[in-house]
Short mmCIF file of C-alpha atoms and ligand atoms in Angstrom, two decimals:
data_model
loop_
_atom_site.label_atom_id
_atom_site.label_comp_id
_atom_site.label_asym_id
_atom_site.label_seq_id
_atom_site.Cartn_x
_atom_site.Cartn_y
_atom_site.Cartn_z
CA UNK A 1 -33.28 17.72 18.15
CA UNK A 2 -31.68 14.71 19.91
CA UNK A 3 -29.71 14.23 16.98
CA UNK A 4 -28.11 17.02 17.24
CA UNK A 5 -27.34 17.07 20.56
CA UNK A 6 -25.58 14.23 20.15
CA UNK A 7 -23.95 15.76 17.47
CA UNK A 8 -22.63 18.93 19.28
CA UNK A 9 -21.41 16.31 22.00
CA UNK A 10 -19.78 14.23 20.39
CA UNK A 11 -15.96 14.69 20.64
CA UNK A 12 -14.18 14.55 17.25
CA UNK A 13 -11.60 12.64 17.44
CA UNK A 14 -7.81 12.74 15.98
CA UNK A 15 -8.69 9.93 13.47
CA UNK A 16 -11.97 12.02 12.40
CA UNK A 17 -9.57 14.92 11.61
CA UNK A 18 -7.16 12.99 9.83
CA UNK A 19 -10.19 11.13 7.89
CA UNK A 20 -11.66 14.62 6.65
CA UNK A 21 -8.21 16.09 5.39
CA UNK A 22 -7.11 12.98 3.50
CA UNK A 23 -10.50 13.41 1.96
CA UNK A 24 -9.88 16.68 0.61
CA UNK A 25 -6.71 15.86 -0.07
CA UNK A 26 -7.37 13.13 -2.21
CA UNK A 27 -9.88 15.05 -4.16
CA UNK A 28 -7.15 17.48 -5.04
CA UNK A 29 -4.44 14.76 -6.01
CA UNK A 30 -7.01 12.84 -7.89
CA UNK A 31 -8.02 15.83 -9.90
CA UNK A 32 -4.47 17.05 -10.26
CA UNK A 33 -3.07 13.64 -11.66
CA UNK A 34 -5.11 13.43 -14.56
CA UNK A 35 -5.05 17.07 -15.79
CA UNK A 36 -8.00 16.14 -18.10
CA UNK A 37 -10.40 15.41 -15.66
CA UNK A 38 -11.00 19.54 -15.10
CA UNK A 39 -11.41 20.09 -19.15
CA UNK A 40 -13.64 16.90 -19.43
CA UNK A 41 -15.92 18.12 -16.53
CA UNK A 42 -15.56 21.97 -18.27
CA UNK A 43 -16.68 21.20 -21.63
CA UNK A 44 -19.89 18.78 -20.20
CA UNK A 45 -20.33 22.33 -18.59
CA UNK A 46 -20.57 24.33 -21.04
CA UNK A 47 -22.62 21.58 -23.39
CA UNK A 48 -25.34 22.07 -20.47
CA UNK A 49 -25.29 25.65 -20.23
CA UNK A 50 -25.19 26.60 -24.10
CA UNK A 51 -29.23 25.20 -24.18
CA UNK A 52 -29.83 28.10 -22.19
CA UNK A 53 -27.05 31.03 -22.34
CA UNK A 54 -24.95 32.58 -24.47
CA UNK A 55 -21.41 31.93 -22.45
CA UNK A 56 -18.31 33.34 -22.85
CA UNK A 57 -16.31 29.83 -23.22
CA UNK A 58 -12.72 31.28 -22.63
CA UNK A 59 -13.02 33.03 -19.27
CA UNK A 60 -14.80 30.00 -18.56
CA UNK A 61 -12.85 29.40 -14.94
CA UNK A 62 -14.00 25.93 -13.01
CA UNK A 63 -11.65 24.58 -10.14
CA UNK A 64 -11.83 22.55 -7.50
CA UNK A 65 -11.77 24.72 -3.57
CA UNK A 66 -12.60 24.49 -0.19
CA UNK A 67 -15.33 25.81 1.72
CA UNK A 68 -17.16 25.42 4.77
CA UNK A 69 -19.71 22.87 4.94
CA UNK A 70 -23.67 23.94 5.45
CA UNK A 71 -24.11 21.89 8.73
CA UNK A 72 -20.82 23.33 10.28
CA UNK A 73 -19.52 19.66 10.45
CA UNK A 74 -15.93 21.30 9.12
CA UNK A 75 -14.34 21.79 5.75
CA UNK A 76 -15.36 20.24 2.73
CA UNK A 77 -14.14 20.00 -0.47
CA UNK A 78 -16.84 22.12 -3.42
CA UNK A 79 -15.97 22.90 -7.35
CA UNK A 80 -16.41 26.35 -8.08
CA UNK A 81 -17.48 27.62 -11.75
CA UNK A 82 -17.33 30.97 -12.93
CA UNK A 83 -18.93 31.25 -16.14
CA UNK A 84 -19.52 34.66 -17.98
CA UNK A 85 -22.91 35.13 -19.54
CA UNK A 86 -23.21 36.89 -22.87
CA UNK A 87 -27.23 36.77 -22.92
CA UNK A 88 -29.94 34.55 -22.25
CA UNK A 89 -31.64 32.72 -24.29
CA UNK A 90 -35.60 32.51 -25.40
CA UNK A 91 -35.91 29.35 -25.78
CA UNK A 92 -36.07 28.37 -22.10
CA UNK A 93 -39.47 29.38 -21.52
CA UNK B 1 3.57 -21.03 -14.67
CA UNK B 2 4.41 -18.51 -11.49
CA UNK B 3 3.04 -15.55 -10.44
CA UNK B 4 4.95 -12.06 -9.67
CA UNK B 5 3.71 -9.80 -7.25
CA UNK B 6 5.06 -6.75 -6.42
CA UNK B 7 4.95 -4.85 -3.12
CA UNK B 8 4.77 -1.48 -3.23
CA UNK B 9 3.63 1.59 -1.27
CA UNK B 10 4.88 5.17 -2.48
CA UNK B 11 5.63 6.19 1.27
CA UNK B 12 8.85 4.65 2.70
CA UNK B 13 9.32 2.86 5.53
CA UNK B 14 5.55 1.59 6.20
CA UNK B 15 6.74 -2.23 5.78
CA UNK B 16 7.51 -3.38 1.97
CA UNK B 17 10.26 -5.25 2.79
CA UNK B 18 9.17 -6.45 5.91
CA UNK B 19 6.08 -7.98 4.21
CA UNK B 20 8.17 -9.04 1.27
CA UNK B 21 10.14 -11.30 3.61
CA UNK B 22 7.16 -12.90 5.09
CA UNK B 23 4.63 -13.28 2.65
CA UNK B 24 7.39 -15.34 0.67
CA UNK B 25 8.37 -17.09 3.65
CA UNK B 26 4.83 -18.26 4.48
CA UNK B 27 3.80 -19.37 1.03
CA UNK B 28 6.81 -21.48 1.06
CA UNK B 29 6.17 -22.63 4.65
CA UNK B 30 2.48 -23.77 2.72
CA UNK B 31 5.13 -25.87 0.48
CA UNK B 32 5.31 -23.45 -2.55
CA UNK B 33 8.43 -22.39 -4.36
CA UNK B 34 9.19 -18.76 -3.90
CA UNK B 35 11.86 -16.41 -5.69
CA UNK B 36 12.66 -12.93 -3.63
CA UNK B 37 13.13 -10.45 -5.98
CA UNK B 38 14.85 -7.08 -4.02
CA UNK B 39 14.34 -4.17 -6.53
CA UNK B 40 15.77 -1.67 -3.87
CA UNK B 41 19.27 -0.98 -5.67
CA UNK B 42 21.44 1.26 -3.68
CA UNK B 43 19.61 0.39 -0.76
CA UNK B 44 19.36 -3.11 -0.68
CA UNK B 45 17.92 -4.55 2.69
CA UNK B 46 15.66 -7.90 1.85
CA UNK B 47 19.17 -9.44 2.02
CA UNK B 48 19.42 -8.71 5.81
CA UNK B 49 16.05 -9.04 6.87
CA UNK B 50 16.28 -12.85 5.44
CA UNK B 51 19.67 -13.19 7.62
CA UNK B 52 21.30 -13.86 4.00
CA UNK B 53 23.65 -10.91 4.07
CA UNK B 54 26.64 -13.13 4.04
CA UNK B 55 25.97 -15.32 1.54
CA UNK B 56 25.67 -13.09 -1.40
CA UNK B 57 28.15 -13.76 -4.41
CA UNK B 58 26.43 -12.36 -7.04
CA UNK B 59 23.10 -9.66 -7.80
CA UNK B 60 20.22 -8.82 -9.42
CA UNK B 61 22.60 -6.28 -11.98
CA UNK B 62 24.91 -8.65 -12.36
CA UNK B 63 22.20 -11.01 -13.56
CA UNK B 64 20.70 -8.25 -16.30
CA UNK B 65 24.01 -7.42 -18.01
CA UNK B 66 24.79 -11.29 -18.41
CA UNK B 67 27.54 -11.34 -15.71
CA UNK B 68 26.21 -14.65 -14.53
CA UNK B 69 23.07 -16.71 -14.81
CA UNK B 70 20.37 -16.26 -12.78
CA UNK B 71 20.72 -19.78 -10.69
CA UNK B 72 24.26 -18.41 -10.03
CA UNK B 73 22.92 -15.45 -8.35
CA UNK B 74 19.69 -16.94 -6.56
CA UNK B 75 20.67 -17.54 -2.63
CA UNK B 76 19.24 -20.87 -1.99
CA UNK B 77 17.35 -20.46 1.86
CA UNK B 78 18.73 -23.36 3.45
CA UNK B 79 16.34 -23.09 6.48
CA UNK B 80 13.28 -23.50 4.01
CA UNK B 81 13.25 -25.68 1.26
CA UNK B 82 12.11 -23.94 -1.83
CA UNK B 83 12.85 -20.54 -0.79
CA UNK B 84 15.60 -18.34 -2.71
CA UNK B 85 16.76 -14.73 -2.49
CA UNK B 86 17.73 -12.33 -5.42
CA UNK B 87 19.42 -9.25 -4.40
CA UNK B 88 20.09 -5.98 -5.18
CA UNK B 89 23.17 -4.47 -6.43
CA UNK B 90 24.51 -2.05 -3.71
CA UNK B 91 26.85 -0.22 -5.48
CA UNK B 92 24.66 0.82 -8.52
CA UNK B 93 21.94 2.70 -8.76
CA UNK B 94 18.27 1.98 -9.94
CA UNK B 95 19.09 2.92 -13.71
CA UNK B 96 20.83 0.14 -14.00
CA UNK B 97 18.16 -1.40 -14.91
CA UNK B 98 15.44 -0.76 -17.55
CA UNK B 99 11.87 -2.00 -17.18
CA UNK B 100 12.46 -4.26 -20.30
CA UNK B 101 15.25 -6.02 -18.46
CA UNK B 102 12.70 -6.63 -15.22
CA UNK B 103 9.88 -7.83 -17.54
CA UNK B 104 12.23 -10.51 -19.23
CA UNK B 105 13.49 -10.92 -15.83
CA UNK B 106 10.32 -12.42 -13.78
CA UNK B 107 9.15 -13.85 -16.88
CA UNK B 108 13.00 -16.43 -16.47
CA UNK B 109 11.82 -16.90 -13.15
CA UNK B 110 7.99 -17.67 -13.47
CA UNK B 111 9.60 -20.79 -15.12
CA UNK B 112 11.04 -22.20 -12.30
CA UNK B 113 8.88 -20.65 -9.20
CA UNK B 114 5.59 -20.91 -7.71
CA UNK B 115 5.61 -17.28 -6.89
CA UNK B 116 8.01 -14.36 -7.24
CA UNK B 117 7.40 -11.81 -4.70
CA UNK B 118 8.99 -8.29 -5.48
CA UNK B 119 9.88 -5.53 -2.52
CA UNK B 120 10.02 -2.52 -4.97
CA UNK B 121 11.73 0.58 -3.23
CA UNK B 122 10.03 3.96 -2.03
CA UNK B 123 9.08 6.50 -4.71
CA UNK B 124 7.45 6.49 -7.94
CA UNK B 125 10.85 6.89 -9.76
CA UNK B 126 12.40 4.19 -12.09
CA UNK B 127 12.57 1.88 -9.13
CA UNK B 128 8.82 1.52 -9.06
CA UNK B 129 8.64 1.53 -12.56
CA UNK B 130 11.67 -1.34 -13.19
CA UNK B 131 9.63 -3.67 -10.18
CA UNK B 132 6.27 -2.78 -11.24
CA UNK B 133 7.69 -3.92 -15.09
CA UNK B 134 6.93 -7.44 -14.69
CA UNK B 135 4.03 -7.92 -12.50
CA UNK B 136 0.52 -9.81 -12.41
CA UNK B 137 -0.70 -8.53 -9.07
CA UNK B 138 0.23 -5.53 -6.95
CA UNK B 139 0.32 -5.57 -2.85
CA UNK B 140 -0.22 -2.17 -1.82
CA UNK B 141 0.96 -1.65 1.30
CA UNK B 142 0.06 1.71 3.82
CA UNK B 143 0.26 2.31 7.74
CA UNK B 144 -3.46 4.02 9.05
CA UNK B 145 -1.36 7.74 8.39
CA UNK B 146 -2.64 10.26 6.40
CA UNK B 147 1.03 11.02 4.44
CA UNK B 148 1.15 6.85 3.98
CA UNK B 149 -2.40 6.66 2.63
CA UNK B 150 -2.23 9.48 0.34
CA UNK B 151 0.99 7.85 -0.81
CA UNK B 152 -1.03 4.37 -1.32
CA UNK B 153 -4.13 6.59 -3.55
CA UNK B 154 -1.45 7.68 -5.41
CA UNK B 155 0.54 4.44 -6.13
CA UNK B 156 -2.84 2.64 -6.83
CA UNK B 157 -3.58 5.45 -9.57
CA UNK B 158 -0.22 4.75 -11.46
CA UNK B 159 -0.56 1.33 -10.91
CA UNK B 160 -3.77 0.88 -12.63
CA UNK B 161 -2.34 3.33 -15.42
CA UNK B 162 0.28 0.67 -15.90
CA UNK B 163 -2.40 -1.72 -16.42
CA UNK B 164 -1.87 -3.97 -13.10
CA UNK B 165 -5.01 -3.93 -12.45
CA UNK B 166 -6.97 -4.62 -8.88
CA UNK B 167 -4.44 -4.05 -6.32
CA UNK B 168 -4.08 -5.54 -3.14
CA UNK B 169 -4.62 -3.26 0.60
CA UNK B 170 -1.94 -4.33 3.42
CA UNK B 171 -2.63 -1.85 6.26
CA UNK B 172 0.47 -2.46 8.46
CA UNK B 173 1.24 -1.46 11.84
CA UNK B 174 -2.63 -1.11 13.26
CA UNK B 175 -2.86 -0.48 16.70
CA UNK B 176 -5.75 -1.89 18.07
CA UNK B 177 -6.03 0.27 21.29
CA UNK B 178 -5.56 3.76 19.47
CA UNK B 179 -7.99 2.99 17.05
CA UNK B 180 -10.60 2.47 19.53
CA UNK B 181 -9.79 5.35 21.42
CA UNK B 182 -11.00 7.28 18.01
CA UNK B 183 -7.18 8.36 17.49
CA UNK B 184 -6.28 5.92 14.38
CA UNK B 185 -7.63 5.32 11.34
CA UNK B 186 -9.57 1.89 11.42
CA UNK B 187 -9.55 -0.23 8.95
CA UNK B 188 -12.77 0.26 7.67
CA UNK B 189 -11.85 4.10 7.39
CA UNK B 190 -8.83 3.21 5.21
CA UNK B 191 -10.70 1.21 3.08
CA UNK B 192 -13.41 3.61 2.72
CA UNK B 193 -11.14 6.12 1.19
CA UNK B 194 -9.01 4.09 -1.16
CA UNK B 195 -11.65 1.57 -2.19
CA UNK B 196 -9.83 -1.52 -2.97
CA UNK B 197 -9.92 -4.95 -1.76
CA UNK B 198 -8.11 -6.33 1.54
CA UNK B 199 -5.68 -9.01 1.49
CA UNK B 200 -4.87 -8.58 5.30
CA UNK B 201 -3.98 -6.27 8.44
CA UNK B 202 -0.58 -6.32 10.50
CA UNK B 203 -0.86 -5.19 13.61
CA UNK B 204 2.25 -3.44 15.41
CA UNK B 205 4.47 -5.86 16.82
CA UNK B 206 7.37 -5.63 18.40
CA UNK B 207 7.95 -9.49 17.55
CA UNK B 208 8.91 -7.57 13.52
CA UNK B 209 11.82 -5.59 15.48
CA UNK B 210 12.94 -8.68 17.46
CA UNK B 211 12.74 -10.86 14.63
CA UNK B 212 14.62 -8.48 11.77
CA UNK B 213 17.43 -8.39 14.71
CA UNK B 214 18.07 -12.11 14.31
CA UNK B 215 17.24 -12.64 10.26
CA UNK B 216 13.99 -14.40 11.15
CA UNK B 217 10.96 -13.27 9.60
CA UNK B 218 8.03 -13.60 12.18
CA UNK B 219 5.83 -15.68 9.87
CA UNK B 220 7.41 -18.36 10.93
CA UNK B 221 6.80 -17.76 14.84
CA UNK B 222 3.89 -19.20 16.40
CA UNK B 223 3.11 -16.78 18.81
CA UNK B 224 4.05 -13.73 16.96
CA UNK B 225 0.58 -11.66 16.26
CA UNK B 226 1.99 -9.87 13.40
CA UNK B 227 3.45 -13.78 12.24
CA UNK B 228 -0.04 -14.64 12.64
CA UNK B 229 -1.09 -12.02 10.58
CA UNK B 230 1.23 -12.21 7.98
CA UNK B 231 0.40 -16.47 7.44
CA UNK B 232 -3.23 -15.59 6.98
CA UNK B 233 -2.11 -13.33 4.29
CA UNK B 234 -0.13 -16.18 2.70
CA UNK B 235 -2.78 -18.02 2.62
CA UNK B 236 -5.30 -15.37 0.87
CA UNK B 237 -2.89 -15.12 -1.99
CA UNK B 238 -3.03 -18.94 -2.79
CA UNK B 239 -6.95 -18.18 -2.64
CA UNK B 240 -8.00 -19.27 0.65
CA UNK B 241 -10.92 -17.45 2.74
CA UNK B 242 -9.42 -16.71 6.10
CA UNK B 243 -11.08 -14.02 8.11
CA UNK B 244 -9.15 -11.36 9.69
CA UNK B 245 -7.79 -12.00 13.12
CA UNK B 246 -9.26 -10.08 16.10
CA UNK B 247 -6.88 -7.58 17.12
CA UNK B 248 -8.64 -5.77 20.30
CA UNK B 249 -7.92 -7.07 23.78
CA UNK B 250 -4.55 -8.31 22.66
CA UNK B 251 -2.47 -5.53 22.91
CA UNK B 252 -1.24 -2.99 25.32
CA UNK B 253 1.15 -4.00 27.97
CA UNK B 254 -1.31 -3.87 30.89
CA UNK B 255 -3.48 -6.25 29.24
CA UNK B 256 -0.40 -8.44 28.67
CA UNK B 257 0.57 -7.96 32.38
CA UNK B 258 -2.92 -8.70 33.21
CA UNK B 259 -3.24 -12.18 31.60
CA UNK B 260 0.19 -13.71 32.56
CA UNK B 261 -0.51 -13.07 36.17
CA UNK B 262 -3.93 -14.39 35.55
CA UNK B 263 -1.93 -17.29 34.35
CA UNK B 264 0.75 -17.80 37.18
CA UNK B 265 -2.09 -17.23 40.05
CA UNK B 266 -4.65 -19.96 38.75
N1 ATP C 1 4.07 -4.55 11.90
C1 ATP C 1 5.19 -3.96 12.35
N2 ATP C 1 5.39 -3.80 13.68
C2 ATP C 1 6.51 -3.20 14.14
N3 ATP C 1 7.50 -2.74 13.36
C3 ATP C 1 7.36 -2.85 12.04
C4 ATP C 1 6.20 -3.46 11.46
N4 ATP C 1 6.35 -3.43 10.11
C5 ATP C 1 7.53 -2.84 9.85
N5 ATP C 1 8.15 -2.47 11.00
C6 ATP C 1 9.44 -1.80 11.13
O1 ATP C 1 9.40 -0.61 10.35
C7 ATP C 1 10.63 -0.38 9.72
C8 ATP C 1 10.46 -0.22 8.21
O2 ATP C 1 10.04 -1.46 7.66
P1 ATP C 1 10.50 -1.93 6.21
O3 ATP C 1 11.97 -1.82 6.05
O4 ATP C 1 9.86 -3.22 5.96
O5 ATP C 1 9.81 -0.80 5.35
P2 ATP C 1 10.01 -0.49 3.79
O6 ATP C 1 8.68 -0.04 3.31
O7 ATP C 1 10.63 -1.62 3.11
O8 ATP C 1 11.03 0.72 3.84
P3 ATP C 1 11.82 1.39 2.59
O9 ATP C 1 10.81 2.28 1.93
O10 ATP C 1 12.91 2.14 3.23
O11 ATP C 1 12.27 0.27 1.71
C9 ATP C 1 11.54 -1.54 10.08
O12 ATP C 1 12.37 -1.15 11.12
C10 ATP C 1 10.57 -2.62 10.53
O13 ATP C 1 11.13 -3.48 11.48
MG1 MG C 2 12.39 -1.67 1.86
#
């Protein structure tokens, strides 16, 4: 409770601002320089995933957004999959 | 053997050259024999922040296509002994050079100096590559800005792609009072984000402007902050542990005003 008084108090500053958008910024350039990085992360993906589902691998979509953090502290930066499911497998259970 | 290390930073204007000028000054005010290696071509300036504008005969062009030797074309410092200035062509532009032609470049000079210290220009263009070509160690150098650190995560990444491996953090141009007032970066922040090592922290000074008017790098003022500053870097690079200087309470006019009538009334 105190804490987050002190939270909702607390002024952000200019530097705070400017700290949370080179974040996200930097998330995006790193990802973007190495254009592998996305496919490497994509096919670890869809290694997990096949265990369970049946997936449809090319409309596979994974990239990397924005979105509003739970704890309203601002923006942060999330990776967003879309992955098609063909069927489910039994072997889960 | 010498060493070659480059200073770079992606985002003009945040202090390369500036730095170049006094790191080499100070390591060969600590009795080391420096080469300064301007890389800018087209937009040569290490010439006239040295004061050596008028003595230049020859350049660093000249020296790759065999026009004259490379002792021909180094500017001896006469103010410090052991300190020498290789400049850029003006008149050309940076493909004049190949990275090939750097590399066989610095590795000439490593024979003869203690350390070679190379002001590449802005950009990540064939000017970065050609000064990047022959270095050991990389300076990175950013101002506590958003555009200039982005620039510096950037530079880092192609530097460690081109195998130079551990670069250096210069954050340039701190001021002390903003920071605590929560409206600049710190230095901690900075680091946070691009998670490298620091080699040292300039603060703002207007001792840099004062000094580039007259051709005198601060490093070799006493009372200049930002001189300061830039001899504790100097000695970092030869391997020396010398913590960072304390920057709060020294800046700001007020205080200023503040301590000199202190002074005067005492
Ligand atoms: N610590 C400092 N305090 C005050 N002024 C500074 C400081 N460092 C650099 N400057 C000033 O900032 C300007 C740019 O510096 P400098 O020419 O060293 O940058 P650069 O990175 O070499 O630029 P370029 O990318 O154009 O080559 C100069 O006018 C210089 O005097
Ligand atoms: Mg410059």
């Amino acid at each position: 409770m105190f804490d987050l008084f002190s939270r909702l108090t607390r002024r952000r500053t200019s530097k705070d601002v400017a700290k949370e958008r080179l974040k996200l910024v930097l998330i995006h350039d790193r990802a973007n320089v190495s254009p592998q990085f996305l496919e490497m992360v994509k096919g670890e993906i869809i290694k997990v995933i096949q265990h369970y589902m049946e997936i449809d691998e090319d409309a596979l979509d994974i990239q990397i957004t924005k979105t509003e953090s739970e704890d309203g502290e601002g923006i942060v930066p999330a990776l967003v999959a879309s992955i098609p499911i063909r069927g489910v497998k039994n072997s889960g259970k | 053997m010498g060493e070659v290390i480059v200073i770079t930073s992606g985002k003009g204007g945040v202090g390369k050259t500036t730095t170049t000028a006094n790191l080499g000054t100070g390591l060969c005010l600590l009795g080391k024999k420096v080469a300064l290696l301007d890389t800018d071509i087209g937009l040569r300036n290490l010439d006239v922040v040295m004061g050596l504008e008028n003595r230049i005969v020859y350049d660093l062009v000249d020296v790759v296509e065999g026009v004259c030797r490379i002792k021909q074309a180094l500017i001896k410092d006469k103010r410090y002994d052991g300190l020498y200035l290789l400049p850029a062509a003006q008149t050309r532009d940076k493909n004049s050079v190949t990275p090939n032609q750097m590399l066989k470049l610095c590795d000439d000079l490593r024979e003869e100096f203690d350390y070679i210290i190379v002001d590449c220009p802005a950009g990540i263009e064939q000017g970065f590559k050609n000064a990047i070509a022959g270095a050991d160690r990389a300076i990175v150098i950013t101002t506590p800005e958003v555009s200039a650190v982005r620039d510096a995560d950037r530079i880092i990444g192609l530097l460690e792609a081109n195998e130079i491996r551990k670069p250096l953090l210069l954050i340039n141009r701190v001021r002390p009072v903003m920071v605590k007032k929560g409206d600049m970066m710190s230095i901690e922040d900075i680091i946070d984000i691009l998670a490298i090592d620091l080699i040292g922290v300039v603060p703002d000074d207007e001792n840099i402007i004062i000094s580039t008017n007259r051709g005198e790098p601060a490093v070799t003022e006493d009372k200049s902050l930002a001189g300061q500053a830039y001899r504790n870097v100097a000695k970092r690079i030869m391997g020396e542990e010398v913590p960072l200087i304390d920057l709060s309470g020294q800046d700001g006019f007020l205080a200023k005003v503040k301590k000199l009538f202190g002074f005067r009334s005492a």
